[in-house]
Amino acid sequence: MISLWDAVAPPGATIAGGFRDRAGHVDLAELQAGSTFGDALESLADRSVLIATHEQRASALALVELDGLARRVVLCTPDLSAAQLDGVAAAAEADAIVVDSPTDRSTPAPYVVSARPRALQGSRRTRVATEWVLLTSGTTGTPKLVLHTLESLAGSLLPGPDSAPRPAAGGEALVWSTFYDIRRYGGLQIYLRAVLTGAPLVLSCAGEPTAEFLGRAAAAGVTHISGTPSHWRRALMSGAAALLSPRYVRLSGEVADQALLDSLRATFPQARVAHAFASTEAGLAFDVDDGLAGFPEAFVGGGSGAVDLKVEDGTLRIRSRRNASRYLGDGAKALQGEDGYVDTGDRVELVGGRYYFRGRQGGVINVGGLKVFPEEVEAVLNAHPRVRMSLVRARRSPITGAVVVADVVLNETSAPAGADDVKQELLSLCRQVLPAHKVPAKMQIVPALELTPAGKLVRPVG
Amino acid sequence: MTRDTIVSVFNEVAVSQGRTLAPLSDDLRLTECGLDSLSFAIVVANLEDSLGVDPFNAAEWVDFPVTLGDFVQLYDRAVA
């Protein structure tokens, strides 16, 4: 059993790495004799802890401090409502919550962390294999809790027989950054890479304009940087992307199209541009670094044993040690099929020796890397007294990959009067209860929606 | 006038998304105009409906527009 801290601070070695954000910089070495929990750290032993800080830096430190100490850590994304947080706390059986500003919440027991480590009596000791829980959207608007371990998240980055070679001493120093929030799978991957290789990590701050973040990243000498295709399009549009001179540019979380890959190559001619496939449930599956969209056919069916891919019923399925172990909570469904594969729900098509992504199975819409279940939005629309039924679907977008659009059938088929008012009412209803990316960008009132013989909505494929 | 259409779509989307637009001049950087990525995605969808083109989807397109002037030019060329 090895904890994050054991890997960061092997006996006799110098501790390298740390986190930089808009407010300043903190070195991991400061945790050797200090803690952002102060003397309260010990009381978190064996607890199930929600990490729900406003700024990423506080979460970044808390994870290093709690892995190996807490029974379970739950990485809460900053967009959770108070009600969702309560639901997550119940499902995770949380008995502590870590925040970075004073809270009026009394359960679970709040722990307010400081921005910098304070003096810590005694030394750190790894006592449990901490469970790591990531959140991902579910059909009902309640996040699903996905259970991982440090091993499944970090893979070969952890010291051990299969470990990836560490960067050679004296080589050019790496500085990592990510547009992602480190509390989402894609960002957490970069966090672990930085922490486990002793490289500094430049974090974005809540509400920070893209150009400012890029300016900070450039000033910090970032060499390796990752984000979703939507993050990268935004960076290219900021005019500030060229401030960076990265050696490695990584895309994940959404389909990387050829136009974007070409733009990035033109903007960063000195960089290796790679796109990766990963999901919270399936874990990191593969990297593609030949500069082309899609992935080679040879990736599928090889069965190297480390990561097995197969395509069944048109969707990509993955079995590997990077898979999550299960969903947490009452009545949670199984995460893997009986064959041990996780169905990613991503439809792929083989064209000329290469697989290309063709949208999501079950109509899940990916808006800039955030999942939207059509049923969740339809439930909001259908609750309006004048709505008979609705269909929520994806519309392709060159900016965010997709946007959400809705077709709505009203009750009074003979009275289209006031349809515009209903549209406005429906949109403001959606804005009250849904995060912005789930609110239909376009809505049209239609006379009818097509149904299958079984009486279900006909959902567009792709 | 492509520019007028673009400006009115920017305004509509800003209102619907609850965002405050900076004064729209040709040298205004798009990332400083007050719209986020989602708002831009909606702007591009609305423009495709009203102008009938999505210049971002054209095969030969590679350069991302940085200023509002670049953005208008991109649409001007696509409509022409």
Coordinates of C-alpha atoms in Angstrom, one line a residue:
Chain A
M1 CA 0.0 0.0 0.0
I2 CA 1.5 3.3 -1.1
S3 CA -0.1 6.7 -0.6
L4 CA 0.2 9.9 -2.6
W5 CA 2.4 11.4 0.1
D6 CA 4.7 8.2 0.2
A7 CA 5.2 8.7 -3.5
V8 CA 5.8 12.4 -3.2
A9 CA 8.2 12.1 -0.3
P10 CA 10.2 8.9 -0.5
P11 CA 12.7 8.6 2.4
G12 CA 15.8 10.6 1.9
A13 CA 14.6 12.3 -1.3
T14 CA 14.0 16.0 -1.8
I15 CA 10.4 16.9 -2.3
A16 CA 9.7 18.7 -5.6
G17 CA 6.6 20.1 -7.2
G18 CA 3.8 22.3 -6.0
F19 CA 0.8 24.3 -7.1
R20 CA 0.6 27.8 -8.6
D21 CA -2.6 29.8 -9.1
R22 CA -3.7 33.4 -9.3
A23 CA -3.2 33.9 -5.5
G24 CA 0.4 32.6 -5.5
H25 CA 2.4 29.4 -5.1
V26 CA 2.7 26.6 -2.6
D27 CA 5.5 24.0 -2.6
L28 CA 4.7 20.4 -1.7
A29 CA 7.7 20.5 0.5
E30 CA 5.8 22.8 2.9
L31 CA 3.7 19.8 3.8
Q32 CA 6.6 18.0 5.3
A33 CA 6.2 19.9 8.6
G34 CA 2.9 21.6 8.0
S35 CA -0.7 20.9 7.2
T36 CA -3.5 23.1 5.7
F37 CA -5.7 21.4 8.4
G38 CA -3.4 22.4 11.2
D39 CA -3.8 20.2 14.2
A40 CA -7.2 19.0 13.0
L41 CA -5.5 16.7 10.4
E42 CA -5.4 13.6 12.7
S43 CA -9.1 13.8 13.4
L44 CA -9.8 13.1 9.7
A45 CA -8.3 9.6 10.0
D46 CA -10.7 6.9 8.7
R47 CA -13.4 9.4 7.7
S48 CA -15.3 9.7 4.5
V49 CA -14.5 13.2 3.4
L50 CA -16.1 15.5 0.8
I51 CA -13.5 17.8 -0.7
A52 CA -15.7 20.8 -1.7
T53 CA -13.4 23.8 -1.9
H54 CA -14.0 26.8 -4.0
E55 CA -10.4 27.1 -5.4
Q56 CA -8.6 24.1 -6.9
R57 CA -5.4 24.8 -5.0
A58 CA -7.1 23.9 -1.7
S59 CA -8.3 20.6 -3.1
A60 CA -4.9 19.9 -4.6
L61 CA -3.3 20.1 -1.2
A62 CA -6.1 18.3 0.6
L63 CA -5.8 15.3 -1.7
V64 CA -2.1 14.9 -0.9
E65 CA -2.9 15.2 2.8
L66 CA -5.9 12.9 3.0
D67 CA -4.8 10.0 0.7
G68 CA -3.7 7.2 3.0
L69 CA -5.3 8.9 6.0
A70 CA -9.1 9.2 5.2
R71 CA -11.1 6.2 4.4
R72 CA -12.6 7.9 1.4
V73 CA -12.2 11.2 -0.4
V74 CA -15.0 12.6 -2.7
L75 CA -13.9 15.2 -5.2
C76 CA -16.8 17.6 -5.5
T77 CA -17.0 19.7 -8.6
P78 CA -17.6 23.5 -8.0
D79 CA -20.9 23.5 -9.8
L80 CA -22.8 21.4 -7.2
S81 CA -25.9 22.9 -5.7
A82 CA -26.4 22.6 -1.9
A83 CA -29.1 19.9 -2.4
Q84 CA -26.8 17.9 -4.7
L85 CA -24.0 18.2 -2.2
D86 CA -26.4 16.8 0.5
G87 CA -27.2 13.9 -1.9
V88 CA -23.6 13.2 -2.5
A89 CA -22.8 13.3 1.2
A90 CA -25.5 10.7 1.9
A91 CA -24.5 8.4 -0.9
A92 CA -20.8 8.6 0.2
E93 CA -21.7 8.2 3.9
A94 CA -19.6 11.3 4.4
D95 CA -18.8 12.4 8.0
A96 CA -16.6 15.4 7.1
I97 CA -16.5 18.1 4.5
V98 CA -13.4 20.2 3.5
V99 CA -14.1 23.8 2.5
D100 CA -11.8 26.8 2.0
S101 CA -14.1 29.5 3.3
P102 CA -16.2 29.6 6.4
T103 CA -19.6 27.8 6.0
D104 CA -22.9 27.7 8.0
R105 CA -23.1 24.0 7.2
S106 CA -22.9 21.8 10.3
T107 CA -23.2 18.3 8.8
P108 CA -21.1 16.6 7.7
A109 CA -18.6 18.2 10.1
P110 CA -16.9 21.1 8.3
Y111 CA -13.1 21.5 8.2
V112 CA -11.9 24.9 6.9
V113 CA -8.5 24.6 5.3
S114 CA -5.9 27.4 5.2
A115 CA -4.4 28.6 2.0
R116 CA -0.9 27.7 3.2
P117 CA 0.2 24.8 5.5
R118 CA 0.4 25.6 9.2
A119 CA 2.7 23.9 11.6
L120 CA 1.9 20.2 12.1
Q121 CA 3.0 18.2 15.1
G122 CA 4.1 14.6 14.4
S123 CA 4.7 13.0 11.1
R124 CA 2.5 11.5 8.3
R125 CA 1.8 7.8 8.3
T126 CA -0.1 5.9 5.7
R127 CA -2.8 3.7 7.4
V128 CA -5.5 2.9 4.8
A129 CA -5.9 2.5 1.1
T130 CA -8.1 5.5 0.5
E131 CA -11.1 5.2 -1.8
W132 CA -11.3 8.0 -4.4
V133 CA -14.7 9.0 -5.5
L134 CA -15.3 11.1 -8.6
L135 CA -18.6 12.6 -9.7
T136 CA -20.2 12.4 -13.1
S137 CA -23.6 13.5 -14.4
G138 CA -26.6 11.2 -14.1
T139 CA -29.9 11.1 -15.9
T140 CA -31.8 12.6 -13.0
G141 CA -29.6 15.6 -12.3
T142 CA -28.1 13.8 -9.2
P143 CA -24.4 13.2 -9.8
K144 CA -23.3 9.5 -9.9
L145 CA -20.5 8.6 -7.6
V146 CA -17.7 6.6 -9.3
L147 CA -15.3 4.7 -7.1
H148 CA -11.6 4.6 -7.9
T149 CA -8.4 3.8 -6.1
L150 CA -5.1 5.7 -6.4
E151 CA -3.8 2.7 -8.4
S152 CA -6.7 2.9 -10.9
L153 CA -6.3 6.6 -11.3
A154 CA -2.5 6.9 -11.4
G155 CA -1.7 3.6 -13.2
S156 CA 2.0 3.3 -14.1
L157 CA 2.8 6.7 -12.5
L158 CA 3.0 5.1 -9.1
P159 CA 6.3 3.7 -8.0
G160 CA 6.2 -0.1 -8.5
P161 CA 7.2 -2.9 -10.8
D162 CA 5.2 -1.5 -13.8
S163 CA 6.1 2.1 -13.1
A164 CA 6.7 4.5 -16.0
P165 CA 10.3 5.8 -16.1
R166 CA 10.8 9.0 -14.2
P167 CA 12.1 11.9 -16.1
A168 CA 15.9 11.7 -16.1
A169 CA 17.7 14.0 -13.7
G170 CA 19.3 16.9 -15.4
G171 CA 16.7 16.8 -18.2
E172 CA 14.7 19.8 -19.2
A173 CA 12.3 20.6 -16.4
L174 CA 8.6 19.9 -17.0
V175 CA 5.9 22.4 -15.9
W176 CA 2.3 21.1 -16.2
S177 CA -0.9 22.9 -16.6
T178 CA -4.5 22.1 -17.5
F179 CA -7.6 24.0 -18.5
Y180 CA -9.6 21.3 -16.7
D181 CA -10.7 21.5 -13.2
I182 CA -8.6 18.9 -11.3
R183 CA -11.7 17.6 -9.7
R184 CA -12.8 16.1 -13.0
Y185 CA -11.2 13.0 -14.4
G186 CA -9.2 14.8 -17.2
G187 CA -7.8 17.4 -14.8
L188 CA -7.1 14.8 -12.1
Q189 CA -4.9 12.9 -14.5
I190 CA -2.8 16.0 -15.0
Y191 CA -2.7 16.6 -11.3
L192 CA -1.4 13.1 -10.6
R193 CA 1.2 13.3 -13.3
A194 CA 2.5 16.6 -11.9
V195 CA 2.5 15.5 -8.3
L196 CA 3.9 12.0 -8.9
T197 CA 6.8 13.3 -11.1
G198 CA 7.6 16.3 -8.9
A199 CA 6.7 18.8 -11.5
P200 CA 5.0 22.1 -10.7
L201 CA 1.4 22.5 -11.8
V202 CA -0.3 25.7 -12.8
L203 CA -4.0 25.7 -11.9
S204 CA -6.8 27.9 -13.3
C205 CA -8.9 29.9 -10.9
A206 CA -12.7 30.3 -10.7
G207 CA -14.0 32.8 -13.2
E208 CA -10.5 33.6 -14.6
P209 CA -10.5 34.9 -18.2
T210 CA -8.8 32.6 -20.7
A211 CA -6.2 35.1 -21.8
E212 CA -5.2 35.8 -18.2
F213 CA -4.8 32.1 -17.4
L214 CA -2.7 31.7 -20.6
G215 CA -0.6 34.7 -19.6
R216 CA 0.1 33.1 -16.2
A217 CA 0.8 29.7 -17.7
A218 CA 3.3 31.3 -20.1
A219 CA 5.0 33.3 -17.4
A220 CA 5.3 30.1 -15.3
G221 CA 7.1 28.4 -18.3
V222 CA 4.4 25.7 -18.9
T223 CA 5.8 22.9 -21.1
H224 CA 2.9 20.4 -20.9
I225 CA -0.7 21.4 -21.0
S226 CA -4.1 19.7 -21.5
G227 CA -7.7 20.6 -22.0
T228 CA -10.8 19.6 -23.9
P229 CA -11.2 20.5 -27.6
S230 CA -13.6 23.3 -26.4
H231 CA -10.9 24.6 -24.0
W232 CA -8.4 24.7 -26.9
R233 CA -10.8 26.4 -29.3
R234 CA -11.4 29.0 -26.6
A235 CA -7.6 29.4 -26.2
L236 CA -7.1 29.8 -29.9
M237 CA -9.8 32.5 -30.0
S238 CA -8.3 34.4 -27.1
G239 CA -5.3 35.4 -29.2
A240 CA -3.2 34.5 -26.2
A241 CA -2.5 30.9 -27.0
A242 CA 0.7 31.9 -28.9
L243 CA 2.1 33.2 -25.6
L244 CA 2.7 29.6 -24.7
S245 CA 5.6 27.5 -26.1
P246 CA 4.6 24.1 -24.9
R247 CA 6.4 20.9 -25.9
Y248 CA 3.3 18.8 -25.4
V249 CA -0.4 19.7 -26.0
R250 CA -3.0 17.2 -25.0
L251 CA -6.7 17.0 -25.8
S252 CA -9.3 14.7 -24.1
G253 CA -12.9 14.6 -22.9
E254 CA -14.5 15.3 -26.3
V255 CA -13.9 14.3 -29.9
A256 CA -10.9 16.1 -31.4
D257 CA -11.6 17.0 -35.0
Q258 CA -9.0 17.3 -37.7
A259 CA -9.5 21.1 -38.1
L260 CA -8.6 21.7 -34.5
L261 CA -5.7 19.3 -34.5
D262 CA -4.3 21.2 -37.6
S263 CA -4.9 24.6 -35.9
L264 CA -3.0 23.5 -32.8
R265 CA -0.1 22.1 -34.9
A266 CA 0.1 25.4 -36.8
T267 CA 0.0 27.4 -33.6
F268 CA 2.5 25.2 -31.7
P269 CA 4.9 23.8 -34.4
Q270 CA 7.4 22.7 -31.7
A271 CA 4.9 20.7 -29.7
R272 CA 3.7 17.1 -29.8
V273 CA -0.1 17.3 -30.2
A274 CA -1.9 14.3 -28.8
H275 CA -5.5 13.4 -28.1
A276 CA -6.4 10.9 -25.5
F277 CA -9.5 8.8 -24.8
A278 CA -10.6 8.6 -21.2
S279 CA -13.8 8.7 -19.2
T280 CA -14.5 8.8 -15.5
E281 CA -15.9 5.2 -15.5
A282 CA -13.6 3.6 -18.0
G283 CA -10.4 5.5 -17.1
L284 CA -7.6 6.4 -19.4
A285 CA -7.6 4.1 -22.4
F286 CA -5.2 5.4 -25.0
D287 CA -3.3 8.3 -26.5
V288 CA -3.2 9.1 -30.2
D289 CA -0.2 11.1 -31.3
D290 CA 0.0 10.7 -35.1
G291 CA -1.8 14.1 -35.5
L292 CA -4.9 12.5 -37.0
A293 CA -8.5 12.5 -35.7
G294 CA -9.9 9.1 -34.7
F295 CA -7.7 6.2 -33.7
P296 CA -6.0 3.3 -35.5
E297 CA -7.9 0.0 -36.0
A298 CA -5.0 -1.9 -34.5
F299 CA -5.9 -0.5 -31.0
V300 CA -9.0 -2.6 -31.0
G301 CA -8.9 -6.3 -30.2
G302 CA -5.2 -6.6 -29.7
G303 CA -5.6 -7.6 -26.1
S304 CA -2.2 -6.6 -24.7
G305 CA -3.7 -7.3 -21.3
A306 CA -3.1 -3.8 -20.0
V307 CA -6.0 -2.1 -21.8
D308 CA -8.4 -4.2 -23.9
L309 CA -10.7 -2.5 -26.4
K310 CA -13.6 -3.9 -28.3
V311 CA -16.4 -2.6 -30.3
E312 CA -19.8 -4.2 -29.7
D313 CA -23.2 -3.0 -30.9
G314 CA -21.3 0.0 -32.4
T315 CA -19.9 1.3 -29.1
L316 CA -16.4 1.3 -27.7
R317 CA -15.9 -0.9 -24.7
I318 CA -12.8 -0.9 -22.4
R319 CA -11.4 -3.3 -19.9
S320 CA -8.3 -2.3 -18.0
R321 CA -6.9 -1.7 -14.5
R322 CA -7.7 1.9 -15.1
N323 CA -11.4 1.1 -14.9
A324 CA -13.3 2.4 -11.9
S325 CA -14.4 -0.4 -9.6
R326 CA -18.1 0.5 -9.1
Y327 CA -20.8 3.1 -8.6
L328 CA -21.5 4.1 -5.0
G329 CA -25.0 4.5 -3.5
D330 CA -28.2 2.6 -3.1
G331 CA -29.6 1.0 -6.2
A332 CA -26.5 1.9 -8.3
K333 CA -26.3 -0.2 -11.4
A334 CA -23.2 -2.2 -12.4
L335 CA -20.4 -0.3 -14.0
Q336 CA -18.9 -3.2 -16.0
G337 CA -20.7 -5.8 -18.0
E338 CA -20.3 -9.5 -17.2
D339 CA -17.3 -9.7 -19.5
G340 CA -15.6 -7.0 -17.3
Y341 CA -15.7 -4.4 -20.0
V342 CA -17.1 -0.8 -19.4
D343 CA -19.4 0.4 -22.2
T344 CA -18.2 3.9 -22.9
G345 CA -21.5 4.7 -24.8
D346 CA -19.3 6.3 -27.5
R347 CA -20.3 5.1 -30.9
V348 CA -17.4 4.5 -33.3
E349 CA -17.3 3.7 -37.0
L350 CA -14.4 2.0 -38.9
V351 CA -13.5 3.9 -42.1
G352 CA -10.3 3.0 -44.0
G353 CA -8.4 1.4 -41.2
R354 CA -9.3 4.0 -38.6
Y355 CA -12.1 4.3 -36.0
Y356 CA -13.9 7.7 -35.8
F357 CA -16.2 8.8 -33.0
R358 CA -19.8 9.2 -34.2
G359 CA -21.6 10.7 -31.1
R360 CA -23.1 9.1 -28.0
Q361 CA -25.3 6.1 -27.6
G362 CA -28.5 6.9 -25.8
G363 CA -28.5 10.4 -26.9
V364 CA -26.2 11.7 -24.2
I365 CA -25.0 15.1 -25.3
N366 CA -21.5 16.3 -24.8
V367 CA -21.4 20.2 -24.4
G368 CA -17.8 21.3 -24.1
G369 CA -16.9 18.1 -22.1
L370 CA -20.0 18.2 -19.8
K371 CA -22.6 15.5 -20.2
V372 CA -26.2 16.3 -20.7
F373 CA -28.9 13.6 -20.5
P374 CA -31.8 14.6 -22.7
E375 CA -34.3 13.0 -20.3
E376 CA -33.2 15.3 -17.5
V377 CA -34.0 18.4 -19.6
E378 CA -37.2 16.9 -21.0
A379 CA -38.4 16.3 -17.5
V380 CA -38.1 20.0 -16.7
L381 CA -39.9 21.0 -19.9
N382 CA -42.6 18.3 -19.5
A383 CA -43.5 19.7 -16.0
H384 CA -44.9 22.8 -17.6
P385 CA -48.7 22.6 -17.8
R386 CA -48.9 23.6 -21.5
V387 CA -46.3 21.0 -22.6
R388 CA -47.6 17.6 -23.9
M389 CA -44.1 16.2 -24.7
S390 CA -40.7 17.3 -25.7
L391 CA -37.6 15.9 -27.4
V392 CA -34.1 17.2 -26.4
R393 CA -31.3 16.5 -28.8
A394 CA -27.8 17.6 -29.8
R395 CA -27.0 20.1 -32.4
R396 CA -23.4 20.0 -33.7
S397 CA -21.4 23.0 -32.7
P398 CA -17.9 24.0 -33.9
I399 CA -17.3 25.8 -30.6
T400 CA -18.5 23.3 -27.9
G401 CA -18.9 20.1 -29.9
A402 CA -22.6 20.2 -29.4
V403 CA -25.4 22.4 -28.0
V404 CA -28.7 21.3 -26.6
V405 CA -31.8 22.0 -28.6
A406 CA -35.5 21.1 -27.8
D407 CA -38.6 20.3 -29.9
V408 CA -41.7 20.9 -27.8
V409 CA -45.3 19.8 -28.5
L410 CA -47.9 21.9 -26.7
N411 CA -51.2 20.7 -25.3
E412 CA -53.5 22.9 -27.3
T413 CA -52.9 21.8 -30.8
S414 CA -55.4 24.2 -32.2
A415 CA -54.2 27.3 -30.4
P416 CA -50.7 28.2 -31.3
A417 CA -51.3 31.7 -30.0
G418 CA -48.8 32.7 -27.4
A419 CA -46.3 30.1 -28.5
D420 CA -43.5 32.6 -28.1
D421 CA -44.6 33.4 -24.5
V422 CA -44.5 29.7 -23.7
K423 CA -41.0 29.4 -25.2
Q424 CA -39.8 32.2 -23.0
E425 CA -41.5 30.7 -19.9
L426 CA -39.9 27.3 -20.6
L427 CA -36.5 28.8 -21.1
S428 CA -36.6 30.8 -17.9
L429 CA -37.9 27.7 -16.1
C430 CA -34.9 25.7 -17.4
R431 CA -32.5 28.5 -16.4
Q432 CA -33.9 28.4 -12.9
V433 CA -33.3 24.7 -12.3
L434 CA -30.6 23.7 -14.8
P435 CA -26.9 24.7 -15.2
A436 CA -26.4 26.8 -18.3
H437 CA -25.0 24.0 -20.6
K438 CA -28.2 22.0 -20.1
V439 CA -30.6 24.9 -21.0
P440 CA -31.7 24.5 -24.7
A441 CA -29.9 26.9 -26.9
K442 CA -32.7 26.7 -29.4
M443 CA -36.3 25.7 -28.9
Q444 CA -39.0 25.1 -31.4
I445 CA -42.7 24.4 -31.0
V446 CA -43.6 21.5 -33.2
P447 CA -47.0 20.0 -34.0
A448 CA -46.0 16.4 -33.2
L449 CA -43.0 14.1 -32.4
E450 CA -42.4 10.8 -34.0
L451 CA -42.9 7.7 -31.8
T452 CA -41.7 4.1 -32.2
P453 CA -44.2 1.3 -32.4
A454 CA -43.5 0.7 -28.7
G455 CA -44.6 4.3 -28.0
K456 CA -41.2 5.7 -27.3
L457 CA -39.8 8.9 -28.7
V458 CA -37.7 8.4 -31.8
R459 CA -34.3 9.7 -30.8
P460 CA -32.0 10.9 -33.5
V461 CA -28.9 8.7 -33.9
G462 CA -25.6 10.5 -33.4
Chain B
M1 CA -25.3 43.5 -43.8
T2 CA -23.5 40.6 -42.1
R3 CA -22.1 42.8 -39.5
D4 CA -25.5 44.1 -38.3
T5 CA -26.8 40.6 -38.1
I6 CA -23.8 39.5 -36.1
V7 CA -24.1 42.4 -33.7
S8 CA -27.8 41.8 -33.1
V9 CA -27.2 38.1 -32.5
F10 CA -24.4 39.0 -30.0
N11 CA -26.9 41.3 -28.2
E12 CA -29.7 38.7 -28.1
V13 CA -27.5 35.9 -26.8
A14 CA -25.9 38.2 -24.2
V15 CA -29.4 39.0 -22.9
S16 CA -30.6 35.4 -22.9
Q17 CA -27.4 34.2 -21.2
G18 CA -27.4 37.0 -18.6
R19 CA -24.0 38.4 -19.7
T20 CA -22.8 42.0 -20.2
L21 CA -21.3 42.8 -23.6
A22 CA -18.3 45.1 -24.0
P23 CA -18.9 47.9 -26.6
L24 CA -18.6 46.0 -29.9
S25 CA -15.8 47.4 -32.0
D26 CA -13.8 45.6 -34.7
D27 CA -10.7 45.4 -32.6
L28 CA -12.5 44.0 -29.6
R29 CA -11.0 40.6 -28.7
L30 CA -13.8 37.9 -28.7
T31 CA -12.6 36.5 -25.4
E32 CA -13.0 40.0 -23.9
C33 CA -16.4 40.7 -25.3
G34 CA -18.2 39.2 -22.3
L35 CA -19.5 35.9 -23.9
D36 CA -18.4 32.5 -22.7
S37 CA -17.8 29.4 -24.9
L38 CA -21.4 28.3 -24.5
S39 CA -22.7 31.7 -25.6
F40 CA -20.4 31.6 -28.6
A41 CA -21.7 28.2 -29.5
I42 CA -25.3 29.7 -29.4
V43 CA -24.2 32.7 -31.5
V44 CA -22.7 30.4 -34.2
A45 CA -25.9 28.3 -34.2
N46 CA -28.1 31.4 -34.5
L47 CA -26.0 32.8 -37.3
E48 CA -26.1 29.5 -39.2
D49 CA -29.9 29.8 -39.0
S50 CA -30.1 33.4 -40.0
L51 CA -27.3 33.6 -42.6
G52 CA -27.3 30.0 -43.7
V53 CA -23.6 29.4 -43.3
D54 CA -21.3 27.9 -40.7
P55 CA -17.8 29.1 -41.7
F56 CA -16.3 27.1 -38.9
N57 CA -17.4 24.0 -40.6
A58 CA -15.7 24.7 -43.9
A59 CA -13.0 22.4 -44.9
E60 CA -10.4 25.0 -45.7
W61 CA -10.9 26.9 -42.4
V62 CA -7.9 26.8 -40.0
D63 CA -7.4 30.2 -38.3
F64 CA -9.6 31.0 -35.3
P65 CA -11.0 34.5 -35.3
V66 CA -9.4 36.6 -32.5
T67 CA -11.2 39.9 -32.8
L68 CA -14.8 40.9 -33.7
G69 CA -13.4 42.2 -37.0
D70 CA -11.9 38.8 -37.8
F71 CA -15.2 37.1 -36.9
V72 CA -17.2 39.5 -39.2
Q73 CA -14.7 38.9 -42.0
L74 CA -15.0 35.1 -41.6
Y75 CA -18.8 35.4 -42.1
D76 CA -18.5 38.0 -44.9
R77 CA -16.3 35.6 -46.9
A78 CA -18.6 32.6 -46.2
V79 CA -21.7 34.5 -47.3
A80 CA -20.1 36.0 -50.4

